[in-house]
Short mmCIF file of C-alpha atoms in Angstrom, two decimals:
data_model
loop_
_atom_site.label_atom_id
_atom_site.label_comp_id
_atom_site.label_asym_id
_atom_site.label_seq_id
_atom_site.Cartn_x
_atom_site.Cartn_y
_atom_site.Cartn_z
CA UNK A 29 0.00 0.00 0.00
CA UNK A 30 1.27 3.48 -0.85
CA UNK A 31 1.00 6.13 1.88
CA UNK A 32 -0.29 8.54 -0.78
CA UNK A 33 -3.13 7.40 -3.00
CA UNK A 34 -3.25 10.56 -5.12
CA UNK A 35 0.33 11.82 -5.53
CA UNK A 36 1.85 11.99 -9.01
CA UNK A 37 5.43 13.11 -9.80
CA UNK A 38 5.51 16.87 -10.21
CA UNK A 39 2.55 17.56 -7.90
CA UNK A 40 3.00 20.48 -5.52
CA UNK A 41 0.85 18.86 -2.81
CA UNK A 42 1.69 15.58 -1.11
CA UNK A 43 -1.15 14.05 0.91
CA UNK A 44 -0.18 11.14 3.15
CA UNK A 45 -2.94 8.96 4.56
CA UNK A 46 -1.28 5.76 5.75
CA UNK A 47 1.96 4.60 7.35
CA UNK A 48 2.38 1.41 5.31
CA UNK A 49 5.05 1.65 2.62
CA UNK A 50 6.30 5.07 3.73
CA UNK A 51 9.97 4.09 3.66
CA UNK A 52 9.96 2.76 0.10
CA UNK A 53 7.75 5.64 -1.09
CA UNK A 54 10.18 8.25 0.24
CA UNK A 55 13.21 6.35 -1.04
CA UNK A 56 11.73 6.43 -4.53
CA UNK A 57 10.88 10.12 -4.23
CA UNK A 58 14.41 11.01 -3.13
CA UNK A 59 15.67 9.70 -6.49
CA UNK A 60 13.56 12.30 -8.32
CA UNK A 61 14.90 15.72 -7.20
CA UNK A 62 12.76 17.69 -9.64
CA UNK A 63 9.52 16.22 -8.26
CA UNK A 64 10.82 16.41 -4.72
CA UNK A 65 11.63 20.11 -4.93
CA UNK A 66 8.22 20.86 -6.51
CA UNK A 67 6.46 19.84 -3.28
CA UNK A 68 5.29 22.91 -1.36
CA UNK A 69 2.52 21.29 0.73
CA UNK A 70 2.63 18.18 2.92
CA UNK A 71 -0.60 17.02 4.53
CA UNK A 72 -0.79 13.99 6.84
CA UNK A 73 -4.42 13.10 7.49
CA UNK A 74 -6.58 10.21 8.62
CA UNK A 75 -6.25 7.32 6.15
CA UNK A 76 -9.35 6.32 4.23
CA UNK A 77 -10.72 3.28 6.04
CA UNK A 78 -13.89 2.93 3.99
CA UNK A 79 -14.93 -0.70 4.00
CA UNK A 80 -13.05 -1.60 7.16
CA UNK A 81 -15.09 -4.04 9.25
CA UNK A 82 -15.54 -3.78 12.99
CA UNK A 83 -13.30 -6.80 13.52
CA UNK A 84 -10.58 -5.27 11.34
CA UNK A 85 -10.75 -2.00 13.26
CA UNK A 86 -10.58 -3.83 16.59
CA UNK A 87 -7.54 -5.81 15.42
CA UNK A 88 -5.81 -2.68 14.15
CA UNK A 89 -6.35 -0.68 17.33
CA UNK A 90 -5.75 -3.65 19.62
CA UNK A 91 -2.15 -4.21 18.60
CA UNK A 92 0.57 -4.02 21.29
CA UNK A 93 1.81 -0.53 22.11
CA UNK A 94 5.30 -1.51 20.96
CA UNK A 95 4.00 -2.01 17.42
CA UNK A 96 2.43 1.44 17.34
CA UNK A 97 5.66 3.01 18.58
CA UNK A 98 7.73 1.12 16.00
CA UNK A 99 5.40 2.19 13.18
CA UNK A 100 5.57 5.82 14.26
CA UNK A 101 9.37 5.70 14.53
CA UNK A 102 9.72 4.28 11.00
CA UNK A 103 7.18 6.70 9.54
CA UNK A 104 8.88 9.66 11.23
CA UNK A 105 12.35 8.67 10.04
CA UNK A 106 11.10 8.66 6.46
CA UNK A 107 9.26 11.94 6.96
CA UNK A 108 12.38 13.58 8.43
CA UNK A 109 14.39 12.44 5.40
CA UNK A 110 11.71 13.92 3.14
CA UNK A 111 11.69 17.25 5.01
CA UNK A 112 15.49 17.46 4.92
CA UNK A 113 15.59 16.77 1.19
CA UNK A 114 12.94 19.40 0.40
CA UNK A 115 14.88 21.89 2.51
CA UNK A 116 17.97 21.37 0.34
CA UNK A 117 16.38 22.65 -2.85
CA UNK A 118 12.67 23.29 -2.39
CA UNK A 119 10.34 25.56 -0.47
CA UNK A 120 7.78 24.07 1.93
CA UNK A 121 4.90 26.51 2.39
CA UNK A 122 2.26 24.42 4.15
CA UNK A 123 2.45 21.53 6.60
CA UNK A 124 -0.45 19.66 8.16
CA UNK A 125 -0.40 16.68 10.53
CA UNK A 126 -3.86 16.07 11.89
CA UNK A 127 -6.16 13.20 12.74
CA UNK A 128 -5.18 9.84 14.17
CA UNK A 129 -2.44 8.60 11.87
CA UNK A 130 -1.75 5.65 14.15
CA UNK A 131 -4.93 5.58 16.19
CA UNK A 132 -3.75 8.28 18.63
CA UNK A 133 -1.87 5.69 20.64
CA UNK A 134 1.65 7.02 20.14
CA UNK A 135 3.55 10.28 19.81
CA UNK A 136 5.92 11.81 17.31
CA UNK A 137 9.62 11.40 18.18
CA UNK A 138 11.30 14.61 19.35
CA UNK A 139 13.66 14.45 16.34
CA UNK A 140 10.75 15.32 14.06
CA UNK A 141 10.36 18.88 15.33
CA UNK A 142 13.82 20.25 14.41
CA UNK A 143 13.36 18.80 10.91
CA UNK A 144 10.09 20.71 10.55
CA UNK A 145 11.52 23.97 11.89
CA UNK A 146 14.21 23.97 9.19
CA UNK A 147 11.35 25.29 7.04
CA UNK A 148 10.48 28.13 9.42
CA UNK A 149 11.48 30.81 6.92
CA UNK A 150 9.10 29.56 4.20
CA UNK A 151 6.07 28.16 6.08
CA UNK A 152 2.85 30.07 5.46
CA UNK A 153 0.36 27.57 6.90
CA UNK A 154 0.77 25.14 9.81
CA UNK A 155 -1.83 22.73 11.24
CA UNK A 156 -0.99 20.32 14.06
CA UNK A 157 -3.01 17.96 16.25
CA UNK A 158 -1.37 16.78 19.47
CA UNK A 159 -1.82 13.38 21.07
CA UNK A 160 -2.31 12.76 24.79
CA UNK A 161 0.70 14.00 26.80
CA UNK A 162 2.56 14.91 23.61
CA UNK A 163 2.60 18.65 24.25
CA UNK A 164 4.94 18.29 27.23
CA UNK A 165 7.64 16.81 24.95
CA UNK A 166 7.03 19.26 22.12
CA UNK A 167 10.12 21.13 20.89
CA UNK A 168 9.17 24.64 19.68
CA UNK A 169 11.06 26.56 17.01
CA UNK A 170 14.10 28.55 18.08
CA UNK A 171 13.66 31.10 15.29
CA UNK A 172 10.67 33.13 14.06
CA UNK A 173 8.27 31.85 11.39
CA UNK A 174 7.92 35.22 9.67
CA UNK A 175 5.59 34.31 6.77
CA UNK A 176 3.10 32.13 8.67
CA UNK A 177 -0.42 33.51 8.22
CA UNK A 178 -2.51 30.47 9.23
CA UNK A 179 -1.87 28.53 12.44
CA UNK A 180 -4.16 25.78 13.74
CA UNK A 181 -3.32 23.87 16.92
CA UNK A 182 -5.57 21.16 18.37
CA UNK A 183 -4.38 20.47 21.91
CA UNK A 184 -7.77 19.37 23.23
CA UNK A 185 -6.34 16.19 24.74
CA UNK A 186 -3.75 18.03 26.89
CA UNK A 187 -5.75 17.64 30.11
CA UNK A 188 -3.60 18.85 33.00
CA UNK A 189 -0.53 19.10 30.77
CA UNK A 190 2.19 21.74 31.01
CA UNK A 191 1.48 23.83 27.92
CA UNK A 192 4.42 26.21 28.36
CA UNK A 193 6.17 24.53 25.41
CA UNK A 194 3.55 26.09 23.13
CA UNK A 195 4.32 29.67 24.19
CA UNK A 196 7.50 30.02 22.05
CA UNK A 197 5.67 28.70 18.97
CA UNK A 198 2.71 31.03 19.49
CA UNK A 199 5.11 33.94 19.98
CA UNK A 200 7.15 33.13 16.86
CA UNK A 201 4.44 33.89 14.28
CA UNK A 202 4.00 37.68 14.03
CA UNK A 203 2.20 37.60 10.67
CA UNK A 204 -0.66 35.27 11.66
CA UNK A 205 -4.05 36.33 10.29
CA UNK A 206 -6.01 33.13 10.97
CA UNK A 207 -5.57 31.40 14.35
CA UNK A 208 -7.28 28.27 15.68
CA UNK A 209 -6.63 27.19 19.27
CA UNK A 210 -8.50 24.10 20.45
CA UNK A 211 -7.61 23.64 24.11
CA UNK A 212 -9.17 21.51 26.88
CA UNK A 213 -12.66 22.74 27.78
CA UNK A 214 -13.07 20.69 30.97
CA UNK A 215 -13.92 22.88 33.99
CA UNK A 216 -12.08 20.69 36.53
CA UNK A 217 -8.84 22.34 37.62
CA UNK A 218 -6.76 19.22 37.03
CA UNK A 219 -8.10 18.89 33.48
CA UNK A 220 -7.12 22.35 32.23
CA UNK A 221 -3.99 22.99 30.23
CA UNK A 222 -1.39 24.68 32.41
CA UNK A 223 1.05 27.61 31.99
CA UNK A 224 -0.14 29.16 28.76
CA UNK A 225 0.83 32.82 29.12
CA UNK A 226 -1.55 34.32 26.49
CA UNK A 227 1.09 37.01 25.87
CA UNK A 228 1.22 36.52 22.10
CA UNK A 229 0.23 39.37 19.79
CA UNK A 230 -0.70 39.23 16.11
CA UNK A 231 -1.20 42.69 14.57
CA UNK A 232 -2.84 41.25 11.42
CA UNK A 233 -5.21 38.78 13.16
CA UNK A 234 -8.69 38.84 11.61
CA UNK A 235 -9.99 35.28 12.14
CA UNK A 236 -9.94 33.46 15.49
CA UNK A 237 -11.33 30.09 16.56
CA UNK A 238 -10.98 29.56 20.30
CA UNK A 239 -12.02 26.66 22.54
CA UNK A 240 -10.82 26.69 26.15
CA UNK A 241 -11.94 26.71 29.77
CA UNK A 242 -9.74 29.23 31.54
CA UNK A 243 -9.84 30.34 35.18
CA UNK A 244 -8.89 33.10 35.70
CA UNK A 245 -10.27 34.45 32.44
CA UNK A 246 -8.40 37.77 32.54
CA UNK A 247 -5.50 36.54 30.31
CA UNK A 248 -8.00 35.53 27.61
CA UNK A 249 -9.81 38.86 27.91
CA UNK A 250 -6.51 40.73 27.61
CA UNK A 251 -5.59 38.66 24.54
CA UNK A 252 -8.86 39.59 22.85
CA UNK A 253 -8.41 43.24 23.78
CA UNK A 254 -5.03 43.32 22.01
CA UNK A 255 -6.64 42.17 18.75
CA UNK A 256 -9.28 44.71 17.70
CA UNK A 257 -8.99 43.57 14.08
CA UNK A 258 -10.76 40.24 14.69
CA UNK A 259 -13.72 40.15 12.30
CA UNK A 260 -14.57 36.43 12.31
CA UNK A 261 -14.79 34.51 15.59
CA UNK A 262 -15.62 30.93 16.52
CA UNK A 263 -16.36 31.13 20.23
CA UNK A 264 -15.95 28.20 22.59
CA UNK A 265 -14.20 29.96 25.49
CA UNK A 266 -15.67 29.68 28.96
CA UNK A 267 -14.95 30.12 32.65
CA UNK A 268 -16.78 30.01 35.96
CA UNK A 269 -18.53 33.34 35.53
CA UNK A 270 -19.81 33.18 39.12
CA UNK A 271 -16.22 33.48 40.32
CA UNK A 272 -14.96 36.12 37.89
CA UNK A 273 -13.42 39.47 38.77
CA UNK A 274 -13.75 42.73 36.89
CA UNK A 275 -10.55 41.86 34.98
CA UNK A 276 -12.14 38.61 33.78
CA UNK A 277 -15.22 40.26 32.29
CA UNK A 278 -15.57 40.81 28.56
CA UNK A 279 -15.83 44.61 28.22
CA UNK A 280 -18.07 46.12 25.58
CA UNK A 281 -15.05 47.86 24.03
CA UNK A 282 -13.27 44.70 22.81
CA UNK A 283 -13.77 43.16 19.35
CA UNK A 284 -15.15 46.37 17.82
CA UNK A 285 -14.82 45.01 14.27
CA UNK A 286 -16.52 41.66 14.83
CA UNK A 287 -18.93 40.90 11.98
CA UNK A 288 -19.16 37.06 11.91
CA UNK A 289 -19.73 34.90 15.00
CA UNK A 290 -19.95 31.10 15.24
CA UNK A 291 -20.98 29.40 18.50
CA UNK A 292 -20.81 25.62 18.90
CA UNK A 293 -22.19 25.47 22.44
CA UNK A 294 -23.65 27.85 24.98
CA UNK A 295 -20.67 29.39 26.84
CA UNK A 296 -21.82 31.91 29.41
CA UNK A 297 -19.81 34.73 27.85
CA UNK A 298 -22.06 34.75 24.80
CA UNK A 299 -24.31 37.40 26.34
CA UNK A 300 -21.37 39.80 26.51
CA UNK A 301 -20.41 39.19 22.89
CA UNK A 302 -23.96 39.91 21.72
CA UNK A 303 -24.60 42.79 24.12
CA UNK A 304 -26.54 45.70 22.70
CA UNK A 305 -24.29 48.06 24.64
CA UNK A 306 -21.25 46.90 22.63
CA UNK A 307 -23.03 47.66 19.38
CA UNK A 308 -21.02 45.12 17.39
CA UNK A 309 -22.15 44.97 13.78
CA UNK A 310 -22.60 41.17 13.62
CA UNK A 311 -24.05 40.44 10.20
CA UNK A 312 -23.28 36.68 10.04
CA UNK A 313 -24.23 34.38 12.92
CA UNK A 314 -23.92 30.60 13.05
CA UNK A 315 -25.64 28.75 15.89
CA UNK A 316 -24.87 25.04 16.19
CA UNK A 317 -27.04 24.83 19.30
CA UNK A 318 -30.27 26.55 18.20
CA UNK A 319 -32.07 26.44 21.49
CA UNK A 320 -34.06 29.41 22.81
CA UNK A 321 -33.31 32.30 20.48
CA UNK A 322 -33.26 35.26 22.89
CA UNK A 323 -29.62 36.03 22.07
CA UNK A 324 -30.31 36.38 18.34
CA UNK A 325 -32.82 39.16 18.98
CA UNK A 326 -29.98 41.34 20.30
CA UNK A 327 -28.37 41.42 16.84
CA UNK A 328 -31.57 41.18 14.78
CA UNK A 329 -31.25 44.64 13.26
CA UNK A 330 -27.82 43.95 11.73
CA UNK A 331 -28.15 40.25 10.88
CA UNK A 332 -27.82 39.43 7.17
CA UNK A 333 -26.86 35.73 7.27
CA UNK A 334 -28.07 33.12 9.78
CA UNK A 335 -26.83 29.51 9.93
CA UNK A 336 -28.54 26.97 12.19
CA UNK A 337 -27.80 23.33 12.97
CA UNK A 338 -30.87 21.79 14.59
CA UNK A 339 -30.80 18.13 15.52
CA UNK A 340 -32.65 15.99 12.98
CA UNK A 341 -35.07 14.77 15.63
CA UNK A 342 -35.94 18.36 16.45
CA UNK A 343 -36.58 19.20 12.80
CA UNK A 344 -38.20 16.18 11.20
CA UNK A 345 -41.59 14.80 12.24
CA UNK A 346 -41.12 12.61 15.26
CA UNK A 347 -40.53 8.93 14.58
CA UNK A 348 -42.79 6.93 16.96
CA UNK A 349 -39.95 4.48 17.59
CA UNK A 350 -37.71 7.33 18.69
CA UNK A 351 -40.09 8.95 21.17
CA UNK A 352 -39.80 8.99 24.92
CA UNK A 353 -42.23 7.41 27.37
CA UNK A 354 -44.35 10.53 27.77
CA UNK A 355 -47.95 10.39 26.57
CA UNK A 356 -48.03 14.18 26.23
CA UNK A 357 -47.95 15.35 22.60
CA UNK A 358 -45.07 17.69 21.83
CA UNK A 359 -45.93 21.31 21.08
CA UNK A 360 -45.04 21.87 17.39
CA UNK A 361 -43.92 25.37 18.31
CA UNK A 362 -41.15 23.90 20.47
CA UNK A 363 -39.67 21.90 17.62
CA UNK A 364 -37.00 23.49 15.44
CA UNK A 365 -39.29 24.38 12.49
CA UNK A 366 -41.74 26.10 14.81
CA UNK A 367 -39.00 28.08 16.56
CA UNK A 368 -37.48 29.15 13.25
CA UNK A 369 -40.87 30.11 11.79
CA UNK A 370 -41.42 32.38 14.80
CA UNK A 371 -37.91 33.84 14.59
CA UNK A 372 -37.62 34.74 10.90
CA UNK A 373 -40.21 37.57 10.83
CA UNK A 374 -38.21 39.27 13.61
CA UNK A 375 -35.04 39.46 11.48
CA UNK A 376 -35.95 42.30 9.11
CA UNK A 377 -32.62 42.50 7.24
CA UNK A 378 -31.95 38.76 6.84
CA UNK A 379 -30.88 37.93 3.28
CA UNK A 380 -29.38 34.43 3.61
CA UNK A 381 -30.46 31.42 5.68
CA UNK A 382 -28.68 28.07 6.08
CA UNK A 383 -30.11 24.98 7.79
CA UNK A 384 -27.55 22.23 8.50
CA UNK A 385 -28.99 18.76 9.06
CA UNK A 386 -25.68 16.93 9.68
CA UNK A 387 -27.30 13.48 9.76
CA UNK A 388 -23.95 11.77 10.30
CA UNK A 389 -23.20 13.52 13.58
CA UNK A 390 -24.97 11.12 15.95
CA UNK A 391 -26.46 7.67 16.18
CA UNK A 392 -29.92 7.11 17.62
CA UNK A 393 -32.94 4.89 17.16
CA UNK A 394 -34.53 5.66 13.82
CA UNK A 395 -36.82 3.78 11.46
CA UNK A 396 -38.68 0.46 11.56
CA UNK A 397 -35.68 -1.59 12.71
CA UNK A 398 -35.58 0.40 15.97
CA UNK A 399 -31.79 0.15 15.86
CA UNK A 400 -29.12 2.72 16.55
CA UNK A 401 -28.12 4.19 13.20
CA UNK A 402 -27.66 7.48 11.39
CA UNK A 403 -30.75 9.35 10.33
CA UNK A 404 -31.52 9.17 6.61
CA UNK A 405 -29.48 11.68 4.63
CA UNK A 406 -31.05 15.00 3.65
CA UNK A 407 -33.36 14.84 0.65
CA UNK A 408 -35.90 16.97 -1.22
CA UNK A 409 -38.44 16.61 1.58
CA UNK A 410 -36.11 18.40 3.98
CA UNK A 411 -35.71 21.26 1.52
CA UNK A 412 -39.49 21.50 1.17
CA UNK A 413 -39.90 21.54 4.95
CA UNK A 414 -37.67 24.62 5.16
CA UNK A 415 -39.38 26.38 2.25
CA UNK A 416 -42.75 25.85 3.97
CA UNK A 417 -41.84 28.01 6.96
CA UNK A 418 -40.23 30.94 5.11
CA UNK A 419 -42.11 34.24 5.45
CA UNK A 420 -44.11 35.16 2.37
CA UNK A 421 -42.56 38.62 2.38
CA UNK A 422 -39.00 39.33 3.52
CA UNK A 423 -35.56 40.33 2.23
CA UNK A 424 -34.45 36.69 2.14
CA UNK A 425 -32.63 36.01 -1.15
CA UNK A 426 -30.68 32.78 -0.50
CA UNK A 427 -31.57 29.48 1.16
CA UNK A 428 -28.86 26.90 1.84
CA UNK A 429 -29.49 23.36 3.09
CA UNK A 430 -26.50 21.34 4.25
CA UNK A 431 -25.71 17.67 4.88
CA UNK A 432 -22.46 16.20 3.57
CA UNK A 433 -24.12 12.76 3.34
CA UNK A 434 -26.81 13.94 0.92
CA UNK A 435 -26.94 12.78 -2.68
CA UNK A 436 -27.60 15.21 -5.51
CA UNK A 437 -30.91 17.02 -5.52
CA UNK A 438 -33.45 15.80 -8.04
CA UNK A 439 -34.82 19.19 -9.03
CA UNK A 440 -38.00 17.66 -10.38
CA UNK A 441 -38.75 16.22 -6.94
CA UNK A 442 -39.17 19.59 -5.21
CA UNK A 443 -42.57 21.20 -4.72
CA UNK A 444 -42.04 24.95 -5.02
CA UNK A 445 -45.60 25.98 -4.27
CA UNK A 446 -45.49 28.75 -1.71
CA UNK A 447 -41.84 29.66 -2.30
CA UNK A 448 -41.39 33.34 -1.36
CA UNK A 449 -41.32 35.72 -4.30
CA UNK A 450 -38.06 37.31 -3.14
CA UNK A 451 -36.09 34.06 -2.90
CA UNK A 452 -33.50 34.05 -5.71
CA UNK A 453 -31.12 31.16 -4.97
CA UNK A 454 -31.05 27.74 -3.35
CA UNK A 455 -27.71 26.12 -2.51
CA UNK A 456 -27.70 22.35 -2.03
CA UNK A 457 -24.62 21.35 0.01
CA UNK A 458 -24.43 17.56 -0.05
CA UNK A 459 -21.68 15.32 -1.37
CA UNK A 460 -21.63 17.84 -4.20
CA UNK A 461 -22.29 21.52 -3.62
CA UNK A 462 -24.54 23.15 -6.19
CA UNK A 463 -25.91 26.69 -6.36
CA UNK A 464 -29.25 27.01 -8.18
CA UNK A 465 -30.98 30.14 -9.41
CA UNK A 466 -34.78 30.19 -9.19
CA UNK A 467 -36.36 31.14 -12.49
CA UNK A 468 -40.06 31.93 -12.51
CA UNK A 469 -42.09 31.29 -15.62
CA UNK A 470 -45.77 30.67 -16.40
CA UNK A 471 -46.65 30.72 -12.74
CA UNK A 472 -44.09 28.05 -11.86
CA UNK A 473 -40.52 27.88 -10.56
CA UNK A 474 -37.59 25.92 -11.91
CA UNK A 475 -33.99 25.56 -10.72
CA UNK A 476 -31.10 26.45 -13.02
CA UNK A 477 -27.60 25.44 -11.94
CA UNK A 478 -25.18 28.37 -11.62
CA UNK A 479 -21.72 27.75 -13.00
CA UNK A 480 -20.08 30.31 -10.69
CA UNK A 481 -20.74 31.61 -7.21
CA UNK A 482 -21.81 35.16 -6.45
CA UNK A 483 -18.68 36.07 -4.51
CA UNK A 484 -14.98 35.27 -4.53
CA UNK A 485 -13.91 33.32 -1.43
CA UNK A 486 -10.61 34.64 -0.10
CA UNK A 487 -7.67 32.36 0.60
CA UNK A 488 -7.93 32.90 4.35
CA UNK A 489 -11.62 31.94 4.26
CA UNK A 490 -11.26 28.65 2.37
CA UNK A 491 -12.01 25.72 4.63
CA UNK A 492 -13.52 28.01 7.25
CA UNK A 493 -17.10 28.13 8.44
CA UNK A 494 -17.96 31.25 6.40
CA UNK A 495 -16.78 29.72 3.12
CA UNK A 496 -20.23 28.49 2.08
CA UNK A 497 -21.90 31.89 2.26
CA UNK A 498 -23.31 32.99 -1.09
CA UNK A 499 -23.89 36.74 -0.75
CA UNK A 500 -21.49 39.63 -0.22
CA UNK A 501 -22.38 41.91 2.68
#
């Protein structure tokens, strides 16, 4: 098996998805200097295990620890040789090592880090996931990484770890524009990452994704205050707000340029971010929780784009086999469609709406077999169910429906009776993303596939949560 299923000589991007055959693959590549020096991106990701049975997975993950360590050592030796060779005559601009290359049961050898930092002068994008206890043995760069504009660190497994080794790395990247920090969110003192100093400053920072439980919270607040240019924020930071001091509080003066906010949970600090006193011009709001919508009303006047991710069971008609033991019928107004139908008329400037079904996110009892399984993938009926609750008159121009498990939309299957007159586009984001324009003729509506989007997605936005937006605000 080759560690790279897609690489061809001369490609600028090398994607590695398996450890098997790494040594022979690299040995062959080292004999082709022209192809070797053309590589500017290395990405190590989860291997494709489609078709792997449960028994095969159990056997793979149940191997002795010594085998995992030996595999990682061999893989890393080959990777170090590759990095050294590229350094001799090439220019590595992007490096990514994420996922569970070996099942998250082993760590990278310390020799790997100096080999990576040889490319500090050319790196523009760096993405790293850390295994359990790995951060304490991490070797940071000893020189700046002057061109790095995108930095993503997932250290969510570093419960109780000494994170001081990360401080030099975070301080070595003065040009960062896009920063992702996924840190432990456990509120128990022994589970939090230790000794992060939060003293780093990035004058060009515009996009931040932050997950952490920090107590005290003052260092996080001070970090945010030093970065007034943040325009796009994914917020997962929390603390014990009952124990906070004045220094911990999020003042209304921070984040004055925030326009796009994504929340994946309900951290208590959300009220401060959406405070009317702050007057932040938040035009794009993504809510992966979609519970009571009181917070959204605070930004209703400015909101142009709203993205919601209701649970399938809260959106679709209840499956009798998936109900609880209560004999009381559920109030339709409490289900997601009812809540959204009540909310939309109160968002007078809304122009774009996205509903994310994400049927692959959880297993639960569904269907006649009464077995734990994924919900059926999104189909035309889900699109119709959203269209049904749209206000007849509003400024809404774009509707997006999202589920990466969905097949292509059969446009002839959709009933467009009652579609609002002002709706211009529907974007179907399944296995294939397609933007359709609604054309009205002879009293009917038909979908016409658009060959190009309505806006150019910037480099810094690609892969981010705002990438799918259709309109320019």
